[in-house]
């Protein structure tokens, strides 16, 4: 089985290896898109020593100092924070086999992977609901399809405790 991209919520194959640390002992596995994003941010630190990088991370993350105000740095910290936060949510999601079939089929109805985040579900639901709304869509089945999508969304809403 191909490992999935390590970026939270991403379902693409993790075919690109990216070093977690400078000593290259551990790696993330990203899809091309996320590897590029990671590398772009990583390069910011290319001319700094590991100690300087750590100091920079701590200062940016914990707001101890604003000595460095580069936008690149802020972006990188945001990326890291998103990564860590998202990763956490991602890991807490129940494994595939423990998901009730109603939930799995709700994901399927919305054409989403079961690893999709609540945010992704909302975005997709709005797009589908707009497309299939009886007032907009033509054809006899549009109302049925709209009801199906709405019902799947409600199921997932309860599942996510929203
Ligand atoms: Zn990815």
GROMACS .gro file of C-alpha atoms and ligand atoms in nm:
model
  163
    1UNK     CA    1   0.000   0.000   0.000
    2UNK     CA    2   0.128   0.344  -0.092
    3UNK     CA    3   0.170   0.574   0.204
    4UNK     CA    4  -0.057   0.876   0.202
    5UNK     CA    5   0.076   1.231   0.203
    6UNK     CA    6   0.159   1.332   0.563
    7UNK     CA    7  -0.009   1.668   0.525
    8UNK     CA    8  -0.331   1.664   0.730
    9UNK     CA    9  -0.638   1.586   0.528
   10UNK     CA   10  -0.447   1.528   0.205
   11UNK     CA   11  -0.537   1.201   0.040
   12UNK     CA   12  -0.278   1.201  -0.236
   13UNK     CA   13   0.007   0.952  -0.238
   14UNK     CA   14   0.309   1.059  -0.032
   15UNK     CA   15   0.572   1.005  -0.294
   16UNK     CA   16   0.810   1.288  -0.200
   17UNK     CA   17   1.041   1.254   0.096
   18UNK     CA   18   1.111   1.568   0.297
   19UNK     CA   19   1.348   1.584   0.595
   20UNK     CA   20   1.181   1.657   0.929
   21UNK     CA   21   1.511   1.768   1.073
   22UNK     CA   22   1.841   1.889   0.946
   23UNK     CA   23   2.026   1.572   1.043
   24UNK     CA   24   1.806   1.388   0.792
   25UNK     CA   25   1.722   1.112   1.035
   26UNK     CA   26   1.345   1.138   0.995
   27UNK     CA   27   1.129   1.220   0.699
   28UNK     CA   28   0.782   1.333   0.612
   29UNK     CA   29   0.621   1.184   0.307
   30UNK     CA   30   0.434   1.442   0.104
   31UNK     CA   31   0.260   1.458  -0.229
   32UNK     CA   32   0.437   1.683  -0.480
   33UNK     CA   33   0.229   1.986  -0.395
   34UNK     CA   34   0.290   1.969  -0.021
   35UNK     CA   35   0.655   1.874  -0.065
   36UNK     CA   36   0.700   2.190  -0.270
   37UNK     CA   37   0.527   2.397  -0.004
   38UNK     CA   38   0.737   2.243   0.270
   39UNK     CA   39   1.062   2.286   0.081
   40UNK     CA   40   0.984   2.647  -0.001
   41UNK     CA   41   0.950   2.723   0.368
   42UNK     CA   42   1.241   2.505   0.464
   43UNK     CA   43   1.473   2.700   0.235
   44UNK     CA   44   1.424   3.009   0.447
   45UNK     CA   45   1.639   2.844   0.710
   46UNK     CA   46   1.904   2.720   0.472
   47UNK     CA   47   2.163   2.977   0.576
   48UNK     CA   48   2.105   2.944   0.951
   49UNK     CA   49   2.259   2.705   1.201
   50UNK     CA   50   2.034   2.449   1.373
   51UNK     CA   51   2.058   2.652   1.696
   52UNK     CA   52   1.947   2.967   1.522
   53UNK     CA   53   1.657   2.782   1.362
   54UNK     CA   54   1.542   2.643   1.694
   55UNK     CA   55   1.566   2.983   1.854
   56UNK     CA   56   1.372   3.128   1.567
   57UNK     CA   57   1.098   2.866   1.593
   58UNK     CA   58   1.062   2.915   1.965
   59UNK     CA   59   1.049   3.290   1.942
   60UNK     CA   60   0.796   3.283   1.663
   61UNK     CA   61   0.585   3.007   1.809
   62UNK     CA   62   0.574   3.127   2.165
   63UNK     CA   63   0.589   3.495   2.085
   64UNK     CA   64   0.886   3.556   2.316
   65UNK     CA   65   1.034   3.809   2.081
   66UNK     CA   66   0.961   3.971   1.751
   67UNK     CA   67   1.325   4.019   1.663
   68UNK     CA   68   1.263   3.854   1.330
   69UNK     CA   69   0.968   3.991   1.143
   70UNK     CA   70   1.016   3.837   0.802
   71UNK     CA   71   0.686   3.745   0.642
   72UNK     CA   72   0.847   3.420   0.525
   73UNK     CA   73   0.908   3.326   0.882
   74UNK     CA   74   0.552   3.401   0.990
   75UNK     CA   75   0.425   3.194   0.700
   76UNK     CA   76   0.646   2.909   0.800
   77UNK     CA   77   0.533   2.915   1.159
   78UNK     CA   78   0.172   2.922   1.043
   79UNK     CA   79   0.246   2.628   0.820
   80UNK     CA   80   0.404   2.438   1.109
   81UNK     CA   81   0.120   2.522   1.346
   82UNK     CA   82  -0.141   2.421   1.090
   83UNK     CA   83   0.051   2.108   1.028
   84UNK     CA   84   0.075   2.015   1.394
   85UNK     CA   85  -0.285   2.108   1.473
   86UNK     CA   86  -0.422   1.944   1.163
   87UNK     CA   87  -0.209   1.639   1.213
   88UNK     CA   88  -0.350   1.601   1.560
   89UNK     CA   89  -0.709   1.612   1.436
   90UNK     CA   90  -0.617   1.379   1.157
   91UNK     CA   91  -0.467   1.120   1.392
   92UNK     CA   92  -0.766   1.136   1.624
   93UNK     CA   93  -1.007   1.041   1.349
   94UNK     CA   94  -1.147   0.695   1.400
   95UNK     CA   95  -0.993   0.424   1.185
   96UNK     CA   96  -1.181   0.323   0.875
   97UNK     CA   97  -1.325  -0.005   1.000
   98UNK     CA   98  -1.484   0.146   1.312
   99UNK     CA   99  -1.687   0.398   1.113
  100UNK     CA  100  -2.061   0.318   1.100
  101UNK     CA  101  -2.175   0.237   0.748
  102UNK     CA  102  -2.414   0.535   0.752
  103UNK     CA  103  -2.116   0.767   0.799
  104UNK     CA  104  -1.913   0.595   0.529
  105UNK     CA  105  -2.199   0.619   0.283
  106UNK     CA  106  -2.256   0.984   0.376
  107UNK     CA  107  -1.895   1.057   0.281
  108UNK     CA  108  -1.953   0.864  -0.039
  109UNK     CA  109  -2.267   1.064  -0.120
  110UNK     CA  110  -2.067   1.385  -0.090
  111UNK     CA  111  -1.790   1.226  -0.296
  112UNK     CA  112  -1.533   1.277  -0.020
  113UNK     CA  113  -1.272   1.048   0.136
  114UNK     CA  114  -1.357   0.937   0.491
  115UNK     CA  115  -1.052   1.132   0.608
  116UNK     CA  116  -1.207   1.460   0.492
  117UNK     CA  117  -1.216   1.734   0.755
  118UNK     CA  118  -1.532   1.907   0.873
  119UNK     CA  119  -1.419   2.214   0.681
  120UNK     CA  120  -1.383   2.012   0.360
  121UNK     CA  121  -1.726   1.860   0.414
  122UNK     CA  122  -1.881   2.205   0.451
  123UNK     CA  123  -1.713   2.334   0.136
  124UNK     CA  124  -1.816   2.031  -0.065
  125UNK     CA  125  -2.170   2.033   0.069
  126UNK     CA  126  -2.219   2.398  -0.024
  127UNK     CA  127  -2.089   2.332  -0.376
  128UNK     CA  128  -2.310   2.026  -0.426
  129UNK     CA  129  -2.616   2.182  -0.269
  130UNK     CA  130  -2.583   2.480  -0.498
  131UNK     CA  131  -2.543   2.256  -0.800
  132UNK     CA  132  -2.838   2.032  -0.715
  133UNK     CA  133  -3.069   2.282  -0.557
  134UNK     CA  134  -3.418   2.231  -0.703
  135UNK     CA  135  -3.445   2.603  -0.775
  136UNK     CA  136  -3.132   2.594  -0.988
  137UNK     CA  137  -3.083   2.245  -1.122
  138UNK     CA  138  -3.300   2.118  -1.402
  139UNK     CA  139  -3.432   1.767  -1.446
  140UNK     CA  140  -3.671   1.549  -1.248
  141UNK     CA  141  -3.406   1.395  -1.020
  142UNK     CA  142  -3.259   1.722  -0.891
  143UNK     CA  143  -3.488   1.737  -0.588
  144UNK     CA  144  -3.405   1.380  -0.490
  145UNK     CA  145  -3.035   1.440  -0.529
  146UNK     CA  146  -3.055   1.756  -0.322
  147UNK     CA  147  -3.237   1.566  -0.044
  148UNK     CA  148  -2.974   1.293  -0.055
  149UNK     CA  149  -2.690   1.544  -0.023
  150UNK     CA  150  -2.862   1.731   0.260
  151UNK     CA  151  -2.928   1.410   0.448
  152UNK     CA  152  -2.564   1.301   0.412
  153UNK     CA  153  -2.452   1.640   0.537
  154UNK     CA  154  -2.681   1.618   0.842
  155UNK     CA  155  -2.545   1.270   0.918
  156UNK     CA  156  -2.187   1.395   0.906
  157UNK     CA  157  -2.279   1.702   1.107
  158UNK     CA  158  -2.398   1.480   1.391
  159UNK     CA  159  -2.095   1.256   1.348
  160UNK     CA  160  -1.862   1.554   1.390
  161UNK     CA  161  -2.067   1.680   1.684
  162UNK     CA  162  -2.149   2.008   1.511
  163LIG    ZN1  163  -0.042   1.637   0.006
   0.00000   0.00000   0.00000
